[in-house]
Amino acid sequence: MLQIGLIGCGAIGAFHARIVAERRDARLAAVCDVLPAAATALAARHGALAFGDAARMFETTPLDAVIIASPESVHVEHARLAAAAGVPMLIEKPVAPDPAGIAAIAAAARSAGVAVMAGHVERFEIGSAQLKAAVDEGVCGRVVTIAARRQFTSAETHRFAGKSSTLKILGVHDFDLLSWVHPVPVVAVHAVAGRGRVFDETGLDDHVVTTLLFADGAAGLVESGWTLPLDYARFSTPRGWSPAGNNRLDVFGAGGFVSNDMGLRTQQLIAFDAVDGFRAAGIRHQPELYGRITGALAAEVDAFLAMVADGTPPLVGLDDARRAVTLTAAAEESLATGLPVRPAG
Ligand SMILES: NC(=O)c1ccc[n+]([C@@H]2O[C@H](COP(=O)([O-])OP(=O)(O)OC[C@H]3O[C@@H](n4cnc5c(N)ncnc54)[C@H](O)[C@@H]3O)[C@@H](O)[C@H]2O)c1
């Protein structure tokens, strides 16, 4: 049984904890959160030890691997602790808030000789992976345009106020997808933001539209927003359903196109009743199947634990994280200056 630690017992950390606890080859040994109540409650649910301090967790608990699901502002600190303890790590996206943070994590991991996997969950979505495979097989011919859209309601935005940004929360997923599907350097990034109620309440941009120019002349478009109305996803039944988003990824080329449409009018699972009205289920990333979490997040943890057990390289590593974070930083610089930016490196 692999002994697994978790840092950060919030929204995504709770899913990671459950995924580990539901596995037969791993045990959630310890969890850590600066909020004692969060650590204690999650530890009690899964029979783990609870800590308020990550350094103490590493000092006292022998771990085979750790999942870092704290806010990105403390990922470098937590990655350095894991590296010093010799523990391989899966770090949630964005792996660091900026490229310097990625470099710091890479340096710590390299000198300790520990492996790092980037928690880019979209890589483990079947639709994303099969779209990538189709593009690689040449279905599109020469790629001309890649367009990604990721929109949700603003229901979850308050917990990120003052801690993150729309591009770090949402955009980074698609910057990674675009760089993965079309692995050509990006030479220019230009971002503009639509600011409204979400910006007034949380400081997060309501909607950011980023264009990218690849070195081979292909164009990219990434839409990242909290623009779905709150009522679109305000419901209490059916149990276990989580709100759907409005997502798509389209690749158009000289010879054809590939489209992964997860948009408003094509939701797979919908329900209607007189009380809650129409609602659509978000069955991406961490759906429940017969009482267990399945889907992309569970597949990501599975790949991470296989990497730990077999000593194989990570499927998604720090080079991928660096590319995604570099594009995010360029888009944020463009937002701040109003000008197109050439991404560093
Ligand atoms: N893969 C995905 O789709 C996905 C989804 C949600 C969040 N995330 C990422 O995961 C990270 C966490 O997001 P979240 O939504 O779970 O946030 P959250 O605020 O719900 O949870 C973060 C937790 O970390 C704890 N924490 C803060 N500082 C800490 C420290 N120094 N040591 C230990 N614990 C600390 C907080 O108390 C909180 O409980 C972010 O980087 C976010 O972008 C990824």
Short mmCIF file of N, CA, C and O in Angstrom, two decimals, residues 66-174:
data_model
loop_
_atom_site.label_atom_id
_atom_site.label_comp_id
_atom_site.label_asym_id
_atom_site.label_seq_id
_atom_site.Cartn_x
_atom_site.Cartn_y
_atom_site.Cartn_z
N VAL A 66 3.01 12.62 -2.32
CA VAL A 66 2.15 13.66 -1.76
C VAL A 66 1.41 14.37 -2.89
O VAL A 66 1.95 14.54 -3.99
N ILE A 67 0.17 14.75 -2.60
CA ILE A 67 -0.62 15.56 -3.54
C ILE A 67 -0.71 16.96 -2.96
O ILE A 67 -1.15 17.14 -1.81
N ILE A 68 -0.27 17.94 -3.74
CA ILE A 68 -0.26 19.33 -3.27
C ILE A 68 -1.47 20.04 -3.88
O ILE A 68 -1.51 20.31 -5.09
N ALA A 69 -2.48 20.30 -3.05
CA ALA A 69 -3.73 20.91 -3.52
C ALA A 69 -4.01 22.17 -2.71
O ALA A 69 -5.17 22.54 -2.50
N SER A 70 -2.95 22.81 -2.27
CA SER A 70 -3.07 24.11 -1.59
C SER A 70 -3.15 25.19 -2.67
O SER A 70 -2.93 24.91 -3.85
N PRO A 71 -3.43 26.46 -2.31
CA PRO A 71 -3.44 27.52 -3.33
C PRO A 71 -2.06 27.66 -3.97
O PRO A 71 -1.03 27.41 -3.33
N GLU A 72 -2.02 28.09 -5.23
CA GLU A 72 -0.75 28.12 -5.97
C GLU A 72 0.29 29.05 -5.33
O GLU A 72 1.49 28.87 -5.53
N SER A 73 -0.17 30.01 -4.53
CA SER A 73 0.78 30.94 -3.90
C SER A 73 1.74 30.21 -2.95
O SER A 73 2.83 30.73 -2.67
N VAL A 74 1.36 29.02 -2.46
CA VAL A 74 2.24 28.29 -1.54
C VAL A 74 2.77 26.97 -2.15
O VAL A 74 3.35 26.15 -1.44
N HIS A 75 2.58 26.78 -3.46
CA HIS A 75 3.05 25.52 -4.08
C HIS A 75 4.58 25.38 -4.01
O HIS A 75 5.09 24.28 -3.78
N VAL A 76 5.31 26.50 -4.20
CA VAL A 76 6.79 26.39 -4.18
C VAL A 76 7.24 25.93 -2.79
O VAL A 76 8.05 25.00 -2.65
N GLU A 77 6.69 26.59 -1.77
CA GLU A 77 7.04 26.22 -0.38
C GLU A 77 6.75 24.73 -0.12
O GLU A 77 7.59 24.00 0.45
N HIS A 78 5.59 24.27 -0.57
CA HIS A 78 5.22 22.88 -0.31
C HIS A 78 6.05 21.90 -1.15
O HIS A 78 6.41 20.82 -0.69
N ALA A 79 6.36 22.30 -2.39
CA ALA A 79 7.18 21.44 -3.24
C ALA A 79 8.59 21.31 -2.66
O ALA A 79 9.20 20.24 -2.71
N ARG A 80 9.12 22.41 -2.12
CA ARG A 80 10.47 22.33 -1.51
C ARG A 80 10.47 21.38 -0.31
O ARG A 80 11.42 20.62 -0.12
N LEU A 81 9.41 21.43 0.49
CA LEU A 81 9.33 20.52 1.64
C LEU A 81 9.27 19.07 1.17
O LEU A 81 9.94 18.18 1.72
N ALA A 82 8.46 18.81 0.14
CA ALA A 82 8.33 17.44 -0.38
C ALA A 82 9.67 16.98 -0.94
O ALA A 82 10.10 15.84 -0.68
N ALA A 83 10.35 17.85 -1.69
CA ALA A 83 11.64 17.48 -2.28
C ALA A 83 12.65 17.17 -1.17
O ALA A 83 13.37 16.16 -1.23
N ALA A 84 12.67 18.02 -0.14
CA ALA A 84 13.63 17.80 0.96
C ALA A 84 13.35 16.48 1.66
O ALA A 84 14.28 15.83 2.17
N ALA A 85 12.08 16.07 1.69
CA ALA A 85 11.74 14.79 2.33
C ALA A 85 11.90 13.62 1.35
O ALA A 85 11.65 12.47 1.72
N GLY A 86 12.25 13.91 0.10
CA GLY A 86 12.44 12.84 -0.89
C GLY A 86 11.13 12.23 -1.37
O GLY A 86 11.10 11.06 -1.77
N VAL A 87 10.05 13.01 -1.35
CA VAL A 87 8.72 12.46 -1.66
C VAL A 87 8.24 12.98 -3.03
O VAL A 87 8.14 14.19 -3.23
N PRO A 88 7.95 12.07 -3.99
CA PRO A 88 7.41 12.50 -5.28
C PRO A 88 6.07 13.20 -5.12
O PRO A 88 5.31 12.87 -4.19
N MET A 89 5.80 14.15 -6.02
CA MET A 89 4.60 14.98 -5.79
C MET A 89 3.78 15.18 -7.06
O MET A 89 4.32 15.24 -8.16
N LEU A 90 2.46 15.28 -6.84
CA LEU A 90 1.51 15.73 -7.86
C LEU A 90 1.07 17.11 -7.43
O LEU A 90 0.56 17.27 -6.31
N ILE A 91 1.29 18.12 -8.28
CA ILE A 91 0.95 19.49 -7.89
C ILE A 91 -0.21 19.98 -8.75
O ILE A 91 -0.14 19.94 -9.98
N GLU A 92 -1.27 20.45 -8.08
CA GLU A 92 -2.44 20.98 -8.79
C GLU A 92 -2.04 22.15 -9.69
O GLU A 92 -1.05 22.83 -9.45
N LYS A 93 -2.84 22.38 -10.70
CA LYS A 93 -2.62 23.52 -11.59
C LYS A 93 -3.10 24.79 -10.90
O LYS A 93 -4.01 24.71 -10.07
N PRO A 94 -2.61 25.99 -11.19
CA PRO A 94 -1.36 26.16 -11.87
C PRO A 94 -0.24 25.69 -10.95
O PRO A 94 -0.26 25.98 -9.76
N VAL A 95 0.73 24.97 -11.53
CA VAL A 95 1.77 24.35 -10.68
C VAL A 95 2.51 25.41 -9.87
O VAL A 95 2.92 25.16 -8.73
N ALA A 96 2.64 26.60 -10.44
CA ALA A 96 3.18 27.74 -9.67
C ALA A 96 2.50 29.00 -10.20
O ALA A 96 1.96 29.00 -11.31
N PRO A 97 2.55 30.10 -9.44
CA PRO A 97 1.87 31.31 -9.92
C PRO A 97 2.60 31.97 -11.09
O PRO A 97 1.99 32.76 -11.80
N ASP A 98 3.89 31.68 -11.28
CA ASP A 98 4.65 32.34 -12.35
C ASP A 98 5.81 31.43 -12.78
O ASP A 98 6.13 30.44 -12.10
N PRO A 99 6.47 31.76 -13.91
CA PRO A 99 7.56 30.89 -14.39
C PRO A 99 8.70 30.76 -13.38
O PRO A 99 9.34 29.70 -13.30
N ALA A 100 8.97 31.81 -12.59
CA ALA A 100 10.04 31.71 -11.58
C ALA A 100 9.71 30.62 -10.56
O ALA A 100 10.60 29.89 -10.09
N GLY A 101 8.45 30.50 -10.23
CA GLY A 101 8.02 29.46 -9.29
C GLY A 101 8.23 28.06 -9.86
O GLY A 101 8.67 27.14 -9.17
N ILE A 102 7.94 27.91 -11.16
CA ILE A 102 8.18 26.60 -11.81
C ILE A 102 9.68 26.29 -11.77
O ILE A 102 10.08 25.15 -11.47
N ALA A 103 10.51 27.30 -12.04
CA ALA A 103 11.96 27.07 -12.03
C ALA A 103 12.42 26.67 -10.62
O ALA A 103 13.28 25.79 -10.48
N ALA A 104 11.84 27.29 -9.60
CA ALA A 104 12.23 26.96 -8.22
C ALA A 104 11.84 25.52 -7.88
O ALA A 104 12.61 24.77 -7.24
N ILE A 105 10.65 25.11 -8.32
CA ILE A 105 10.20 23.73 -8.05
C ILE A 105 11.10 22.75 -8.81
O ILE A 105 11.53 21.72 -8.26
N ALA A 106 11.42 23.09 -10.07
CA ALA A 106 12.27 22.19 -10.88
C ALA A 106 13.65 22.05 -10.23
O ALA A 106 14.21 20.94 -10.18
N ALA A 107 14.20 23.16 -9.72
CA ALA A 107 15.53 23.10 -9.10
C ALA A 107 15.50 22.22 -7.85
O ALA A 107 16.38 21.38 -7.64
N ALA A 108 14.47 22.41 -7.02
CA ALA A 108 14.37 21.61 -5.79
C ALA A 108 14.21 20.13 -6.11
O ALA A 108 14.85 19.26 -5.50
N ALA A 109 13.37 19.83 -7.10
CA ALA A 109 13.11 18.43 -7.46
C ALA A 109 14.36 17.79 -8.05
O ALA A 109 14.69 16.64 -7.75
N ARG A 110 15.05 18.56 -8.92
CA ARG A 110 16.26 18.02 -9.57
C ARG A 110 17.32 17.70 -8.54
O ARG A 110 17.90 16.63 -8.53
N SER A 111 17.55 18.64 -7.60
CA SER A 111 18.65 18.38 -6.65
C SER A 111 18.29 17.26 -5.68
O SER A 111 19.18 16.57 -5.19
N ALA A 112 17.01 17.06 -5.42
CA ALA A 112 16.62 15.95 -4.53
C ALA A 112 16.40 14.65 -5.29
O ALA A 112 16.26 13.58 -4.68
N GLY A 113 16.31 14.73 -6.64
CA GLY A 113 16.06 13.53 -7.44
C GLY A 113 14.66 12.98 -7.26
O GLY A 113 14.45 11.77 -7.32
N VAL A 114 13.68 13.87 -7.04
CA VAL A 114 12.29 13.37 -6.91
C VAL A 114 11.48 13.80 -8.13
O VAL A 114 11.74 14.85 -8.73
N ALA A 115 10.49 12.99 -8.47
CA ALA A 115 9.67 13.25 -9.65
C ALA A 115 8.50 14.17 -9.30
O ALA A 115 7.97 14.13 -8.18
N VAL A 116 8.14 15.00 -10.28
CA VAL A 116 7.00 15.92 -10.11
C VAL A 116 6.04 15.71 -11.27
O VAL A 116 6.45 15.74 -12.43
N MET A 117 4.78 15.54 -10.95
CA MET A 117 3.76 15.49 -12.00
C MET A 117 2.88 16.73 -11.89
O MET A 117 2.56 17.16 -10.78
N ALA A 118 2.54 17.31 -13.04
CA ALA A 118 1.66 18.48 -13.06
C ALA A 118 0.21 18.04 -13.10
O ALA A 118 -0.16 17.18 -13.90
N GLY A 119 -0.62 18.63 -12.25
CA GLY A 119 -2.03 18.25 -12.17
C GLY A 119 -2.87 18.94 -13.23
O GLY A 119 -3.76 19.73 -12.91
N HIS A 120 -2.59 18.62 -14.49
CA HIS A 120 -3.36 19.20 -15.61
C HIS A 120 -4.46 18.21 -15.98
O HIS A 120 -4.29 17.36 -16.86
N VAL A 121 -5.59 18.32 -15.29
CA VAL A 121 -6.61 17.28 -15.36
C VAL A 121 -7.19 17.12 -16.76
O VAL A 121 -7.62 16.02 -17.14
N GLU A 122 -7.18 18.19 -17.56
CA GLU A 122 -7.75 18.09 -18.92
C GLU A 122 -7.02 17.03 -19.75
O GLU A 122 -7.60 16.47 -20.68
N ARG A 123 -5.73 16.78 -19.44
CA ARG A 123 -4.99 15.77 -20.20
C ARG A 123 -5.62 14.37 -20.04
O ARG A 123 -5.33 13.47 -20.81
N PHE A 124 -6.42 14.21 -18.99
CA PHE A 124 -6.99 12.90 -18.68
C PHE A 124 -8.46 12.81 -19.04
O PHE A 124 -9.11 11.82 -18.76
N GLU A 125 -9.00 13.88 -19.65
CA GLU A 125 -10.36 13.81 -20.19
C GLU A 125 -10.30 13.03 -21.51
O GLU A 125 -9.47 13.32 -22.38
N ILE A 126 -11.21 12.09 -21.66
CA ILE A 126 -11.19 11.24 -22.86
C ILE A 126 -11.35 12.11 -24.12
O ILE A 126 -10.65 11.92 -25.12
N GLY A 127 -12.26 13.10 -24.07
CA GLY A 127 -12.48 13.94 -25.25
C GLY A 127 -11.24 14.71 -25.63
O GLY A 127 -10.90 14.83 -26.82
N SER A 128 -10.52 15.25 -24.64
CA SER A 128 -9.30 16.02 -24.93
C SER A 128 -8.22 15.10 -25.51
O SER A 128 -7.56 15.44 -26.49
N ALA A 129 -8.05 13.94 -24.88
CA ALA A 129 -6.98 13.03 -25.30
C ALA A 129 -7.25 12.49 -26.70
O ALA A 129 -6.34 12.35 -27.52
N GLN A 130 -8.54 12.21 -26.99
CA GLN A 130 -8.84 11.66 -28.32
C GLN A 130 -8.77 12.76 -29.39
O GLN A 130 -8.43 12.50 -30.54
N LEU A 131 -9.10 13.99 -29.01
CA LEU A 131 -8.93 15.11 -29.95
C LEU A 131 -7.45 15.24 -30.30
O LEU A 131 -7.07 15.37 -31.47
N LYS A 132 -6.60 15.21 -29.29
CA LYS A 132 -5.14 15.30 -29.51
C LYS A 132 -4.66 14.17 -30.44
O LYS A 132 -3.89 14.39 -31.38
N ALA A 133 -5.16 12.95 -30.19
CA ALA A 133 -4.75 11.81 -31.01
C ALA A 133 -5.19 12.02 -32.46
O ALA A 133 -4.45 11.71 -33.41
N ALA A 134 -6.39 12.56 -32.66
CA ALA A 134 -6.90 12.79 -34.02
C ALA A 134 -6.05 13.84 -34.75
O ALA A 134 -5.73 13.68 -35.93
N VAL A 135 -5.68 14.90 -34.03
CA VAL A 135 -4.84 15.93 -34.65
C VAL A 135 -3.48 15.33 -35.01
O VAL A 135 -2.96 15.56 -36.11
N ASP A 136 -2.92 14.52 -34.10
CA ASP A 136 -1.62 13.89 -34.37
C ASP A 136 -1.69 12.94 -35.57
O ASP A 136 -0.71 12.77 -36.30
N GLU A 137 -2.87 12.32 -35.77
CA GLU A 137 -3.03 11.41 -36.92
C GLU A 137 -3.21 12.17 -38.22
O GLU A 137 -3.30 11.57 -39.29
N GLY A 138 -3.35 13.50 -38.12
CA GLY A 138 -3.41 14.31 -39.34
C GLY A 138 -4.81 14.59 -39.86
O GLY A 138 -4.98 15.00 -41.01
N VAL A 139 -5.82 14.37 -39.01
CA VAL A 139 -7.21 14.58 -39.46
C VAL A 139 -7.42 16.02 -39.95
O VAL A 139 -8.14 16.25 -40.92
N CYS A 140 -6.77 16.98 -39.30
CA CYS A 140 -6.96 18.39 -39.68
C CYS A 140 -6.01 18.82 -40.80
O CYS A 140 -6.15 19.92 -41.32
N GLY A 141 -5.04 18.00 -41.09
CA GLY A 141 -3.98 18.50 -41.96
C GLY A 141 -3.20 19.57 -41.22
O GLY A 141 -3.09 19.54 -39.99
N ARG A 142 -2.70 20.53 -41.96
CA ARG A 142 -1.94 21.60 -41.31
C ARG A 142 -2.89 22.45 -40.45
O ARG A 142 -3.89 22.98 -40.93
N VAL A 143 -2.55 22.58 -39.16
CA VAL A 143 -3.44 23.28 -38.22
C VAL A 143 -3.44 24.78 -38.53
O VAL A 143 -2.38 25.40 -38.69
N VAL A 144 -4.65 25.35 -38.60
CA VAL A 144 -4.79 26.79 -38.89
C VAL A 144 -5.24 27.54 -37.63
O VAL A 144 -4.72 28.61 -37.31
N THR A 145 -6.22 26.98 -36.92
CA THR A 145 -6.81 27.67 -35.75
C THR A 145 -7.15 26.66 -34.67
O THR A 145 -7.68 25.59 -34.98
N ILE A 146 -6.88 27.04 -33.42
CA ILE A 146 -7.36 26.24 -32.28
C ILE A 146 -8.13 27.19 -31.36
O ILE A 146 -7.59 28.24 -30.97
N ALA A 147 -9.35 26.82 -31.04
CA ALA A 147 -10.17 27.70 -30.19
C ALA A 147 -10.68 26.92 -28.98
O ALA A 147 -11.21 25.82 -29.13
N ALA A 148 -10.50 27.50 -27.80
CA ALA A 148 -10.94 26.85 -26.56
C ALA A 148 -11.87 27.78 -25.80
O ALA A 148 -11.63 28.99 -25.75
N ARG A 149 -12.91 27.23 -25.24
CA ARG A 149 -13.83 28.04 -24.41
C ARG A 149 -14.06 27.32 -23.09
O ARG A 149 -14.27 26.10 -23.07
N ARG A 150 -14.04 28.08 -22.00
CA ARG A 150 -14.26 27.51 -20.65
C ARG A 150 -15.03 28.55 -19.84
O ARG A 150 -14.50 29.55 -19.40
N GLN A 151 -16.33 28.29 -19.69
CA GLN A 151 -17.17 29.24 -18.95
C GLN A 151 -17.93 28.50 -17.85
O GLN A 151 -18.44 27.41 -18.07
N PHE A 152 -18.01 29.16 -16.70
CA PHE A 152 -18.79 28.62 -15.59
C PHE A 152 -19.65 29.73 -15.00
O PHE A 152 -19.53 30.89 -15.39
N THR A 153 -20.48 29.38 -14.02
CA THR A 153 -21.14 30.44 -13.26
C THR A 153 -20.11 31.00 -12.27
O THR A 153 -19.05 30.42 -12.06
N SER A 154 -20.48 32.11 -11.64
CA SER A 154 -19.54 32.73 -10.70
C SER A 154 -19.70 32.18 -9.28
O SER A 154 -19.10 32.70 -8.35
N ALA A 155 -20.48 31.08 -9.13
CA ALA A 155 -20.79 30.60 -7.78
C ALA A 155 -19.55 30.32 -6.95
O ALA A 155 -19.55 30.49 -5.73
N GLU A 156 -18.47 29.87 -7.59
CA GLU A 156 -17.28 29.44 -6.84
C GLU A 156 -16.22 30.53 -6.75
O GLU A 156 -15.12 30.28 -6.23
N THR A 157 -16.50 31.72 -7.29
CA THR A 157 -15.40 32.68 -7.44
C THR A 157 -14.96 33.31 -6.12
O THR A 157 -13.81 33.72 -5.99
N HIS A 158 -15.86 33.37 -5.13
CA HIS A 158 -15.50 34.11 -3.92
C HIS A 158 -14.30 33.51 -3.19
O HIS A 158 -13.49 34.23 -2.61
N ARG A 159 -14.17 32.17 -3.28
CA ARG A 159 -13.05 31.57 -2.54
C ARG A 159 -11.70 31.88 -3.18
O ARG A 159 -10.65 31.68 -2.57
N PHE A 160 -11.71 32.38 -4.41
CA PHE A 160 -10.44 32.74 -5.06
C PHE A 160 -10.12 34.23 -4.96
O PHE A 160 -9.06 34.66 -5.42
N ALA A 161 -11.05 35.01 -4.36
CA ALA A 161 -10.85 36.47 -4.32
C ALA A 161 -9.55 36.82 -3.62
O ALA A 161 -9.27 36.34 -2.51
N GLY A 162 -8.74 37.63 -4.26
CA GLY A 162 -7.47 38.06 -3.66
C GLY A 162 -6.39 37.00 -3.69
O GLY A 162 -5.26 37.24 -3.26
N LYS A 163 -6.70 35.78 -4.18
CA LYS A 163 -5.72 34.69 -4.14
C LYS A 163 -5.30 34.23 -5.52
O LYS A 163 -4.27 33.57 -5.66
N SER A 164 -6.13 34.51 -6.53
CA SER A 164 -5.81 33.96 -7.85
C SER A 164 -6.39 34.88 -8.91
O SER A 164 -6.75 36.03 -8.62
N SER A 165 -6.47 34.40 -10.13
CA SER A 165 -7.01 35.21 -11.22
C SER A 165 -7.77 34.29 -12.17
O SER A 165 -7.56 33.06 -12.16
N THR A 166 -8.61 34.88 -12.99
CA THR A 166 -9.39 34.07 -13.94
C THR A 166 -8.46 33.28 -14.86
O THR A 166 -8.71 32.11 -15.15
N LEU A 167 -7.36 33.89 -15.28
CA LEU A 167 -6.44 33.17 -16.17
C LEU A 167 -5.71 32.05 -15.44
O LEU A 167 -5.44 31.00 -16.02
N LYS A 168 -5.38 32.26 -14.16
CA LYS A 168 -4.69 31.19 -13.40
C LYS A 168 -5.65 30.04 -13.07
O LYS A 168 -5.24 28.89 -12.97
N ILE A 169 -6.92 30.38 -12.86
CA ILE A 169 -7.87 29.33 -12.49
C ILE A 169 -8.35 28.58 -13.73
O ILE A 169 -8.37 27.35 -13.76
N LEU A 170 -8.77 29.32 -14.76
CA LEU A 170 -9.39 28.70 -15.94
C LEU A 170 -8.45 28.67 -17.14
O LEU A 170 -8.29 27.64 -17.79
N GLY A 171 -7.85 29.83 -17.46
CA GLY A 171 -7.06 29.94 -18.69
C GLY A 171 -5.94 28.93 -18.77
O GLY A 171 -5.66 28.38 -19.84
N VAL A 172 -5.29 28.67 -17.63
CA VAL A 172 -4.11 27.78 -17.63
C VAL A 172 -4.45 26.39 -18.18
O VAL A 172 -3.63 25.76 -18.85
N HIS A 173 -5.67 25.91 -17.94
CA HIS A 173 -6.09 24.61 -18.50
C HIS A 173 -5.97 24.64 -20.03
O HIS A 173 -5.48 23.70 -20.65
N ASP A 174 -6.46 25.73 -20.62
CA ASP A 174 -6.52 25.78 -22.09
C ASP A 174 -5.18 26.17 -22.70
O ASP A 174 -4.86 25.72 -23.80
#
